XYZ file of C-alpha atoms in Angstrom:
714
model
C 54.219 148.885 128.692
C 52.995 145.796 126.927
C 53.912 145.600 123.263
C 51.516 144.733 120.452
C 51.617 141.114 119.361
C 51.033 139.929 115.801
C 51.032 136.287 114.882
C 53.241 135.025 112.057
C 50.638 132.461 111.023
C 48.034 135.145 110.448
C 50.404 137.243 108.391
C 51.407 134.240 106.333
C 47.823 133.177 105.665
C 46.610 136.663 104.870
C 49.448 137.167 102.399
C 48.839 133.745 100.934
C 45.312 134.412 99.803
C 45.228 138.107 99.085
C 46.645 137.775 95.556
C 45.733 134.229 94.515
C 44.969 133.816 90.820
C 42.455 131.142 89.723
C 40.806 130.382 86.394
C 38.616 127.329 85.690
C 40.313 125.310 88.445
C 39.381 124.748 92.061
C 41.148 123.146 94.967
C 39.347 120.210 96.523
C 42.043 119.201 99.003
C 45.363 120.242 100.500
C 47.908 118.492 102.707
C 50.645 120.618 104.256
C 54.070 119.388 105.348
C 56.672 120.603 107.809
C 59.310 120.393 105.096
C 59.733 121.487 101.490
C 58.343 119.300 98.704
C 59.708 118.455 95.279
C 58.167 116.224 92.607
C 54.813 114.420 92.467
C 53.325 111.318 90.819
C 50.049 109.434 91.053
C 49.106 105.800 91.612
C 45.922 103.699 91.647
C 45.946 100.582 93.831
C 44.231 97.229 93.163
C 41.050 98.497 94.854
C 40.863 101.515 92.557
C 41.900 103.977 95.275
C 43.877 106.941 94.064
C 47.092 107.956 95.798
C 49.660 110.725 95.589
C 53.358 109.912 95.669
C 55.045 112.992 97.100
C 58.741 113.769 97.067
C 59.876 115.597 100.199
C 63.138 117.197 101.219
C 63.668 114.450 103.789
C 62.023 111.441 102.189
C 59.016 109.954 100.397
C 55.355 110.421 101.371
C 52.548 108.060 100.277
C 49.129 109.736 100.514
C 45.610 108.302 100.230
C 43.463 110.772 98.255
C 40.395 108.552 97.844
C 38.576 111.279 99.772
C 40.094 114.249 97.922
C 38.926 116.806 100.456
C 40.688 114.927 103.241
C 44.028 113.525 102.015
C 45.745 111.244 104.519
C 49.413 110.262 104.627
C 49.570 106.452 104.790
C 53.302 106.167 105.410
C 56.539 108.099 105.128
C 59.962 106.685 104.295
C 62.807 108.918 105.493
C 65.819 109.705 103.333
C 68.776 112.034 103.141
C 68.002 115.720 102.894
C 67.872 116.977 99.316
C 66.150 119.624 97.217
C 65.620 117.055 94.447
C 63.537 113.877 94.342
C 61.789 112.368 91.331
C 59.207 109.579 91.375
C 57.652 107.090 88.962
C 55.751 103.783 89.271
C 55.892 100.412 87.536
C 53.132 97.928 88.319
C 52.834 98.064 92.124
C 56.256 99.557 92.799
C 57.473 103.105 93.252
C 60.962 104.227 92.237
C 62.467 107.411 93.668
C 65.739 109.119 92.742
C 67.510 111.872 94.646
C 70.674 113.909 94.364
C 71.536 112.918 97.905
C 73.590 109.736 98.153
C 70.659 107.348 98.686
C 70.762 105.483 95.390
C 67.370 104.352 94.060
C 64.573 103.977 96.618
C 62.305 101.087 95.569
C 59.009 100.702 97.446
C 56.567 97.784 97.276
C 53.208 99.564 97.317
C 51.348 96.355 98.144
C 52.528 96.804 101.733
C 50.681 99.794 103.212
C 52.828 99.647 106.344
C 55.624 101.286 104.375
C 58.105 98.680 105.566
C 58.753 96.945 102.231
C 61.412 99.044 100.567
C 65.085 99.087 99.735
C 67.702 101.675 98.903
C 69.267 100.105 95.817
C 72.839 101.345 95.246
C 74.365 98.901 92.745
C 75.182 101.378 89.965
C 74.752 104.885 91.313
C 74.072 106.897 94.466
C 72.910 110.207 93.015
C 70.601 110.988 90.100
C 68.384 113.875 89.073
C 65.391 112.245 87.375
C 63.714 108.991 86.406
C 61.241 107.821 83.780
C 59.755 104.328 83.373
C 58.360 103.299 80.005
C 55.424 101.010 79.269
C 57.780 98.037 78.835
C 59.264 98.129 82.326
C 62.537 99.903 81.607
C 63.627 102.680 83.949
C 65.742 105.532 82.613
C 67.915 107.196 85.238
C 68.877 110.720 84.161
C 71.614 113.028 85.389
C 73.503 110.596 87.599
C 76.371 112.323 89.367
C 78.388 109.210 90.092
C 77.076 106.390 87.899
C 78.433 104.867 84.699
C 76.644 107.531 82.586
C 75.234 110.985 83.281
C 72.965 110.870 80.255
C 70.794 107.835 80.973
C 71.294 104.584 82.859
C 68.737 102.094 81.518
C 67.482 99.526 84.045
C 65.346 96.443 83.390
C 62.662 96.077 86.082
C 60.895 93.035 84.652
C 62.732 90.131 86.253
C 62.998 91.488 89.790
C 61.356 94.889 90.442
C 63.196 95.218 93.772
C 66.590 94.428 92.230
C 66.876 95.799 88.665
C 69.524 94.828 86.176
C 71.356 97.229 83.885
C 70.257 97.144 80.248
C 72.229 99.958 78.669
C 73.746 103.421 78.858
C 73.447 106.717 77.020
C 76.474 108.889 77.651
C 76.752 111.224 74.663
C 75.910 114.160 76.927
C 74.142 115.008 80.158
C 70.370 114.535 80.158
C 68.470 116.466 82.779
C 65.196 114.629 82.165
C 63.374 112.641 79.534
C 60.387 110.467 78.668
C 60.087 107.363 76.539
C 57.360 106.170 74.185
C 57.935 102.897 72.360
C 61.529 102.834 71.168
C 62.148 106.589 71.326
C 63.637 108.493 74.227
C 62.829 112.191 74.131
C 65.742 113.609 76.084
C 66.151 117.052 77.634
C 69.797 118.060 77.372
C 69.643 121.144 79.552
C 73.276 122.201 79.175
C 73.320 121.491 75.439
C 70.087 123.476 75.151
C 68.443 120.878 72.925
C 65.649 118.338 72.885
C 66.879 115.078 71.373
C 65.117 112.064 69.878
C 67.123 108.958 70.769
C 66.502 105.460 69.409
C 66.576 103.019 72.351
C 65.286 99.945 70.531
C 68.705 98.483 71.294
C 69.138 99.419 74.941
C 72.821 98.602 74.786
C 73.390 101.032 71.925
C 71.187 104.167 71.994
C 71.469 106.299 68.857
C 70.592 109.991 68.477
C 68.059 110.394 65.659
C 67.750 114.161 65.733
C 67.893 117.239 67.956
C 66.582 120.771 68.029
C 67.391 123.763 70.235
C 64.542 124.946 72.423
C 63.331 128.479 73.071
C 65.854 129.534 75.717
C 68.543 126.907 75.042
C 68.001 125.400 78.489
C 65.830 122.340 77.832
C 64.432 121.163 81.145
C 61.772 118.597 80.229
C 60.089 117.117 77.157
C 56.806 115.254 76.615
C 55.482 113.671 73.433
C 51.865 113.742 72.265
C 49.928 110.488 72.180
C 50.091 110.336 68.379
C 53.862 110.853 68.461
C 53.768 113.798 66.066
C 54.509 116.609 68.529
C 56.833 117.151 71.456
C 56.311 119.843 74.091
C 59.190 121.255 76.134
C 59.976 123.640 78.970
C 63.081 125.767 79.517
C 63.774 126.385 83.205
C 64.684 130.058 83.013
C 62.920 133.335 83.696
C 60.576 134.535 80.946
C 60.947 131.262 79.008
C 58.366 129.154 77.263
C 56.416 125.992 76.778
C 57.472 125.075 73.249
C 55.657 122.910 70.678
C 57.590 121.006 68.001
C 56.506 118.975 64.987
C 58.601 115.780 65.137
C 56.749 113.816 62.462
C 59.915 114.141 60.359
C 62.675 113.504 62.850
C 65.317 114.789 60.460
C 63.511 118.123 60.120
C 62.077 119.091 63.517
C 60.120 122.355 63.354
C 58.857 124.573 66.150
C 55.130 125.247 65.751
C 54.406 127.592 68.659
C 55.525 128.716 72.089
C 53.625 130.226 74.994
C 54.422 132.000 78.237
C 52.069 131.557 81.153
C 51.373 134.738 83.109
C 48.239 133.729 84.976
C 45.936 136.689 85.414
C 48.320 139.186 86.980
C 50.998 139.332 84.263
C 53.819 138.596 86.692
C 57.186 139.126 85.081
C 60.042 136.641 85.014
C 58.017 133.501 85.744
C 59.904 130.195 85.280
C 58.332 127.078 83.716
C 59.313 123.741 85.251
C 57.648 120.547 83.964
C 54.968 120.007 81.334
C 52.897 116.870 80.635
C 50.738 116.128 77.616
C 47.402 114.442 78.326
C 44.737 113.287 75.931
C 41.489 113.784 77.828
C 38.307 115.812 77.754
C 37.588 118.425 80.389
C 33.866 118.969 79.946
C 33.919 122.234 81.836
C 36.484 123.709 79.440
C 35.491 122.301 76.050
C 33.710 118.988 75.414
C 35.180 118.812 71.901
C 38.845 119.279 72.860
C 40.973 116.370 74.066
C 44.593 117.572 73.985
C 46.047 119.529 76.890
C 49.344 120.400 78.519
C 49.392 120.485 82.312
C 52.426 122.424 83.482
C 53.980 123.363 86.803
C 55.266 126.933 86.941
C 57.301 127.816 90.020
C 55.604 131.023 91.144
C 52.471 130.722 88.993
C 51.291 127.304 90.161
C 49.583 124.937 87.726
C 48.534 125.977 84.235
C 46.474 124.118 81.632
C 47.152 124.758 77.941
C 44.793 123.761 75.137
C 47.155 121.950 72.736
C 44.553 120.705 70.273
C 46.185 123.024 67.752
C 49.959 122.857 68.322
C 50.308 125.922 66.104
C 48.170 128.003 68.464
C 48.616 127.062 72.116
C 46.046 128.674 74.425
C 46.064 128.924 78.220
C 42.601 127.914 79.467
C 42.990 127.303 83.221
C 45.347 127.953 86.090
C 45.599 127.729 89.859
C 48.243 129.639 91.799
C 49.456 127.320 94.564
C 51.890 129.862 96.042
C 50.596 133.419 95.637
C 53.059 134.707 98.204
C 55.777 134.253 95.577
C 56.047 135.903 92.179
C 58.439 136.474 89.332
C 61.727 134.674 88.778
C 62.026 132.760 92.034
C 62.651 129.015 92.191
C 59.928 128.720 94.810
C 56.377 127.457 94.652
C 54.995 124.721 92.420
C 57.440 121.937 91.546
C 55.346 119.313 89.792
C 51.873 118.567 88.436
C 50.382 115.123 87.692
C 47.237 114.950 85.494
C 46.786 111.204 84.804
C 44.424 110.019 87.561
C 41.250 108.285 86.320
C 39.139 110.740 88.331
C 40.497 113.676 86.329
C 41.934 115.287 89.451
C 45.259 117.065 89.069
C 47.924 116.698 91.755
C 50.377 119.518 92.392
C 53.352 119.665 94.742
C 54.269 123.090 96.052
C 57.560 123.442 97.878
C 56.060 125.680 100.537
C 52.296 125.023 100.625
C 52.196 121.241 100.278
C 50.143 118.808 98.226
C 47.267 120.385 96.295
C 44.422 118.334 94.826
C 42.850 120.307 91.993
C 39.898 119.924 89.674
C 38.907 121.552 86.411
C 35.667 123.235 87.455
C 34.019 126.533 88.191
C 34.060 128.052 91.657
C 31.428 127.573 94.344
C 31.699 130.756 96.352
C 31.248 130.877 100.095
C 33.045 130.799 103.413
C 35.634 127.998 103.448
C 36.939 128.543 106.995
C 35.657 125.776 109.265
C 36.073 128.027 112.304
C 33.642 130.601 110.929
C 30.046 130.801 112.079
C 28.874 130.795 108.443
C 31.174 128.036 107.117
C 29.899 126.518 103.854
C 31.195 122.944 103.423
C 30.219 122.947 99.738
C 32.241 126.059 98.887
C 35.536 125.556 97.066
C 36.518 129.212 96.736
C 36.408 131.651 99.603
C 34.450 134.830 98.879
C 35.579 136.756 101.944
C 32.248 136.393 103.737
C 33.500 134.400 106.740
C 32.324 135.642 110.131
C 34.768 134.755 112.886
C 33.957 135.958 116.388
C 36.766 136.618 118.818
C 39.048 139.091 120.521
C 40.215 141.682 117.995
C 42.550 143.671 120.248
C 46.162 142.926 119.177
C 47.408 143.762 122.677
C 45.354 141.003 124.307
C 46.877 137.685 125.277
C 44.148 135.796 123.381
C 44.065 138.050 120.329
C 42.568 136.177 117.382
C 44.070 137.571 114.159
C 41.381 135.838 112.089
C 38.500 137.359 114.050
C 36.501 139.950 112.148
C 33.515 140.219 114.484
C 34.467 142.119 117.619
C 33.766 140.460 120.905
C 36.197 142.307 123.086
C 34.543 141.170 126.312
C 36.427 137.940 125.684
C 39.838 139.606 125.521
C 42.335 138.605 128.200
C 45.230 140.821 129.208
C 48.405 140.036 131.092
C 47.946 142.969 133.445
C 44.483 141.757 134.454
C 46.357 139.237 136.602
C 48.168 141.892 138.614
C 47.276 144.939 140.712
C 50.008 147.542 140.878
C 49.718 149.814 143.919
C 49.628 153.515 142.984
C 52.533 155.657 144.185
C 52.162 157.668 147.387
C 51.979 161.412 146.782
C 50.386 164.546 148.261
C 47.226 165.065 146.232
C 46.005 168.553 147.246
C 48.428 171.457 147.160
C 47.970 175.252 147.580
C 50.613 177.609 146.185
C 51.150 181.281 145.571
C 50.828 182.651 142.080
C 53.976 181.920 140.022
C 55.381 179.484 142.557
C 57.481 176.505 141.364
C 56.668 173.235 143.117
C 58.803 170.185 143.809
C 56.557 167.117 144.163
C 57.846 163.706 145.240
C 56.035 160.397 144.606
C 57.032 157.255 146.488
C 56.721 153.815 144.919
C 58.480 150.538 144.135
C 58.391 150.944 140.355
C 59.117 153.388 137.570
C 57.285 156.698 138.197
C 55.604 158.614 135.348
C 53.962 162.070 135.478
C 51.094 163.076 133.163
C 49.539 166.444 132.371
C 45.856 167.237 131.913
C 46.084 166.207 128.236
C 47.172 162.709 129.319
C 50.669 163.152 127.906
C 53.654 161.800 129.820
C 55.767 164.815 130.733
C 58.338 163.339 133.104
C 59.795 160.032 134.275
C 61.200 159.917 137.780
C 60.145 160.133 141.436
C 60.694 163.913 141.845
C 58.790 166.270 139.533
C 59.506 170.034 139.388
C 56.709 172.103 137.911
C 56.866 175.200 135.784
C 55.668 178.391 137.541
C 52.047 177.834 138.590
C 49.918 180.691 137.241
C 46.525 178.975 137.313
C 44.887 176.122 139.115
C 46.355 172.916 137.669
C 45.963 169.144 137.719
C 48.648 166.496 137.237
C 48.573 162.709 137.419
C 51.176 160.208 138.505
C 51.395 156.417 138.138
C 54.045 153.743 138.374
C 55.038 150.728 136.265
C 56.386 147.519 137.738
C 58.017 144.552 136.014
C 55.746 141.508 136.173
C 57.735 139.275 133.808
C 61.475 139.420 133.227
C 62.841 139.433 129.668
C 64.200 136.154 128.313
C 67.122 135.182 126.096
C 66.435 132.916 123.112
C 68.569 131.243 120.455
C 67.196 131.222 116.919
C 68.147 130.276 113.365
C 70.480 127.585 112.105
C 72.797 126.832 114.993
C 75.869 125.912 112.954
C 77.069 126.000 109.375
C 76.543 122.684 107.586
C 77.718 121.680 104.122
C 75.926 118.715 102.553
C 78.560 118.251 99.894
C 76.522 119.675 97.030
C 77.856 122.097 94.457
C 78.352 125.647 95.714
C 77.628 124.376 99.206
C 79.534 127.085 101.048
C 79.332 129.906 98.511
C 76.994 130.849 95.689
C 79.592 132.716 93.627
C 81.603 135.868 94.059
C 78.826 138.054 92.606
C 76.228 137.143 95.220
C 75.545 138.897 98.489
C 73.024 137.291 100.806
C 71.145 137.712 104.031
C 67.968 136.811 105.876
C 64.485 138.311 105.832
C 62.781 138.330 109.224
C 59.808 139.794 111.026
C 59.630 141.175 114.546
C 56.252 140.898 116.249
C 57.450 142.411 119.529
C 60.391 144.683 120.241
C 63.533 142.778 121.233
C 67.318 143.127 121.339
C 69.395 141.273 118.740
C 72.400 140.630 120.938
C 74.632 138.652 118.572
C 74.933 136.449 115.485
C 77.556 133.911 114.450
C 79.334 133.862 111.080
C 81.818 131.565 109.358
C 84.466 133.454 107.381
C 86.874 131.814 104.937
C 88.991 134.980 104.808
C 89.845 137.520 107.461
C 88.935 141.154 106.921
C 86.447 143.895 107.674
C 82.741 143.382 107.059
C 79.802 145.674 107.654
C 76.628 144.050 108.929
C 73.566 146.010 107.822
C 69.914 146.094 108.808
C 67.397 147.362 106.247
C 63.655 147.587 106.164
C 62.073 144.904 103.993
C 61.971 147.154 100.905
C 65.580 148.347 101.210
C 64.280 151.897 101.482
C 66.098 152.688 104.733
C 69.364 151.547 106.284
C 68.440 151.220 109.962
C 71.579 149.787 111.581
C 75.177 149.321 110.483
C 78.139 147.775 112.278
C 81.656 147.295 110.884
C 83.983 144.754 112.451
C 87.184 142.901 111.568
C 86.249 139.242 111.296
C 89.019 136.644 111.549
C 89.150 133.522 109.428
C 86.820 131.138 111.243
C 87.216 127.571 112.360
C 84.340 125.112 112.734
C 83.097 127.067 115.778
C 82.455 130.266 113.825
C 82.862 133.825 115.085
C 80.322 135.694 117.234
C 79.513 139.299 116.337
C 78.039 141.376 119.166
C 75.350 143.710 117.781
C 72.986 144.686 120.635
C 70.525 146.214 118.182
C 67.068 147.202 119.411
C 64.626 145.774 116.854
C 61.127 147.337 116.877
C 58.133 145.552 115.377
C 58.361 145.331 111.593
C 59.896 143.448 108.663
C 63.641 143.581 108.023
C 66.566 142.195 106.035
C 69.964 141.602 107.626
C 72.801 141.476 105.105
C 76.323 142.770 104.451
C 77.670 145.880 102.734
C 78.457 144.849 99.154
C 80.654 147.913 98.553
C 83.000 146.935 101.366
C 82.906 143.329 100.160
C 84.008 144.419 96.692
C 86.845 146.488 98.104
C 88.109 143.714 100.363
C 87.319 140.505 98.485
C 86.898 141.499 94.856
C 83.207 140.731 94.647
C 79.769 141.135 96.144
C 80.181 138.080 98.378
C 81.404 138.735 101.948
C 83.104 135.317 101.960
C 80.800 134.218 104.747
C 79.648 130.617 104.461
C 76.036 129.680 103.805
C 74.023 126.466 104.153
C 72.166 124.859 101.255
C 70.851 121.437 100.306
C 67.201 121.826 101.250
C 66.722 123.931 104.366
C 63.594 122.559 106.037
C 63.349 124.660 109.169
C 61.873 127.887 107.797
C 60.299 129.750 109.430
C 62.609 129.869 112.451
C 60.160 131.101 115.040
C 60.155 132.389 118.593
C 56.405 132.428 119.103
C 54.870 135.920 119.025
C 58.320 137.570 119.014
C 60.383 136.823 115.917
C 60.269 134.797 112.703
C 63.188 134.275 110.293
C 61.210 133.594 107.122
C 63.582 133.132 104.194
C 66.962 133.866 102.688
C 67.722 136.950 100.613
C 70.233 137.004 97.759
C 71.377 139.573 95.210
C 73.688 139.470 92.185
C 74.926 143.003 91.629
C 75.689 142.203 87.969
C 72.188 140.896 87.228
C 69.208 142.567 88.895
C 66.933 139.712 87.748
C 68.910 137.323 89.947
C 67.857 138.996 93.186
C 65.182 137.353 95.254
C 64.218 135.232 98.226
C 64.423 131.497 98.844
C 63.834 128.906 101.555
C 66.415 126.607 99.954
C 69.357 128.501 101.429
C 70.486 129.964 104.735
C 72.801 132.943 104.416
C 75.554 133.827 106.823
C 73.958 134.668 110.182
C 73.812 131.669 112.517
C 72.813 131.151 116.146
C 70.948 134.412 116.791
C 70.920 135.443 120.429
C 67.930 137.654 121.206
C 66.628 139.139 124.452
C 63.025 140.128 124.957
C 62.002 143.194 126.933
C 60.598 143.063 130.437
C 56.799 142.881 130.619
C 55.425 145.711 132.765
C 52.031 146.673 134.125
C 50.808 150.079 135.281
C 49.108 151.216 138.455
C 46.002 153.398 138.468
C 46.824 157.096 138.140
C 46.732 159.382 141.181
C 45.240 162.847 140.609
C 47.157 165.831 142.036
C 45.257 169.124 142.324
C 47.207 172.383 142.690
C 45.269 175.519 143.641
C 46.604 179.083 143.785
C 46.236 180.712 147.198
C 43.501 183.432 147.050
C 44.866 186.678 148.623
C 41.970 188.828 147.330
C 38.723 189.356 149.200
C 36.853 188.378 146.060
C 36.550 184.646 145.579
C 38.113 183.077 142.510
C 40.007 186.256 141.738
C 42.634 184.645 139.590
C 40.168 182.519 137.637
C 38.167 185.475 136.197
C 38.579 187.115 132.801
C 39.076 190.906 132.902
C 37.047 192.854 130.299
C 37.563 196.503 131.338
C 39.143 199.201 133.607
C 37.169 202.251 134.902
C 37.858 205.294 137.073
C 35.580 206.343 139.991
C 33.315 208.292 137.625
C 32.764 205.182 135.482
C 34.901 206.353 132.613
C 36.813 203.654 130.676
C 40.573 203.854 131.004
C 43.270 201.924 129.117
C 45.838 201.565 131.868
C 46.294 202.385 135.521
C 48.613 205.363 135.805
C 48.313 207.988 138.526
C 44.799 207.097 139.551
C 44.726 205.919 143.141
C 41.375 204.247 142.823
C 40.047 202.202 139.873
C 37.483 199.525 139.155
C 38.076 196.144 137.360
C 35.067 194.638 135.533
C 35.043 190.861 134.841
C 33.263 188.744 132.238
C 30.882 187.226 134.800
C 29.610 190.720 135.797
C 31.537 190.943 139.062
C 33.958 193.777 139.798
C 36.688 194.806 142.211
C 37.713 198.159 143.615
C 41.468 198.505 143.889
C 44.026 201.076 144.954
C 47.177 201.753 142.962
C 50.171 202.849 144.994
C 52.922 204.638 143.081
C 55.775 204.587 145.507
């Protein structure tokens, strides 16, 4: 029988918008990508056109946003796969760092063909961040292999496509920083401090002062236009945007700190990057001109009124990734607020480039496929009317349709006619007789009772004793489409050379979250084990409420070909997590980790999809020593490679054949056995309870008829 089909896209979209939080911001444009994004910057060309510079897992994207509602990618420059890219501009050039071994990508933005670029590798191959000051000096932060992992200072003035080195800061690792005048405001994430560094002499930077930040994990810093305050973020769960008075560099004082919860008070949210901007947003407050625009991973973009650094106030937000919440490193990576138009650019790892505006909502239907689409609306009010087939079983089921038009539905079995089985349809039996009925057909035979319940499967049906006239039905199913075998997921384990490439630490157990849209058989998965020993593969529902399948097997130490585990699990429709048994892992390997290898370094293939059957959506991980470290991510792929799945056969049913069974009437009165008896009487008309020694008696029925009968006591 045909299984129900649900589309992954519909589920993703419906989840995306059902919990979105918005305040005083609207989206005017969105450009999605088939890969994860990282950082974002803006640029205005010589014609005054605004552009977005978008860091991607696999390269650099240059986007024309002169029509904000219809952003268009102008060109894309490919690069090595990496989670991290950072971007800045100087004059008409873009400079992009990455933690892959690409060096510094330098792009001449005068050439819209995207062909004028170079990967500059003179001093380093890998770096975490970049900032370019107003004097044309680039500061390369967090280089993994350069002459300094604090800051490499490059002079761009003489030859923007071939910089020269101007100085180094190597007192300690800087994760990020920004420069105003002669002062570098550095974010020393592992020192847990924000530092003011004098770079007037590029060849000899000097630390002027430092202060610890709220969570001792200083991720980024940005100075106010007047130079009196610095604002920081700490990239940890439940941490803050901090404000610091730096007017006396020898006595830095914190003035305030704020956590951004959006409207739904989600716990554990992680701040990423904040930027100070001196501007006026008329919609918010025409008298205020100091704001912080901050990217929060799972909360999207937030706007903080910083006009009083002693009392920071959140005044606007837009959740770019409402399908994520809490302490996940998913969602919004960067936000850029410096375009002349006042638009704010945001890069979301999963949902793409967002073009936002400080404004109130215009409610209406925003779905262009709807019959009541409102092109002026910037916030959907749920009023969209979409006509289509609403039957999930249909081949052309439209999951977005909310106006039924089922005459349009198309079904697989409409293409086939299955001949009913051959069977004797009219039978006469004696009271209490047991019948054996045989149906002949080429398919699978099913028998149904009068309540339309299937009571038997097989060609020969044996009845219970027949004590009243009865009706049965029989039909057959035939296979019209054979099941298929598919491969899914990452085919092989790959290590990109990054830290913790194969393993995330002994405390972590991982797995994959997936969704089945149609019942299938999970035949096998492949794993890569660094140690031999027993592992238990487990299948849970998506909430870990029920353990559904469990299989223990001795896994040998694996070579580059991995080791196939035969499972042959029947997977019904639903959402699941496949993982390993952490208790067995602890017994065998001394930790939560099963010592199966994973893949990291910017997985770009999620969701792994067999259309209308299965979608592997994201990785699952759990640290048994820290419950706040459990979550989901598309940046990793845990353990289970090269899934082999087999779909079920598609079958169609014949029309049912009705079988009527009547009891043979041995009494002179018609319908004797169908009448309800209401009384017994002797020949004088007296009521009697039972027939004993009376030879003659009368039976009276509900319909007024009667019978005269003789009782023989032999």
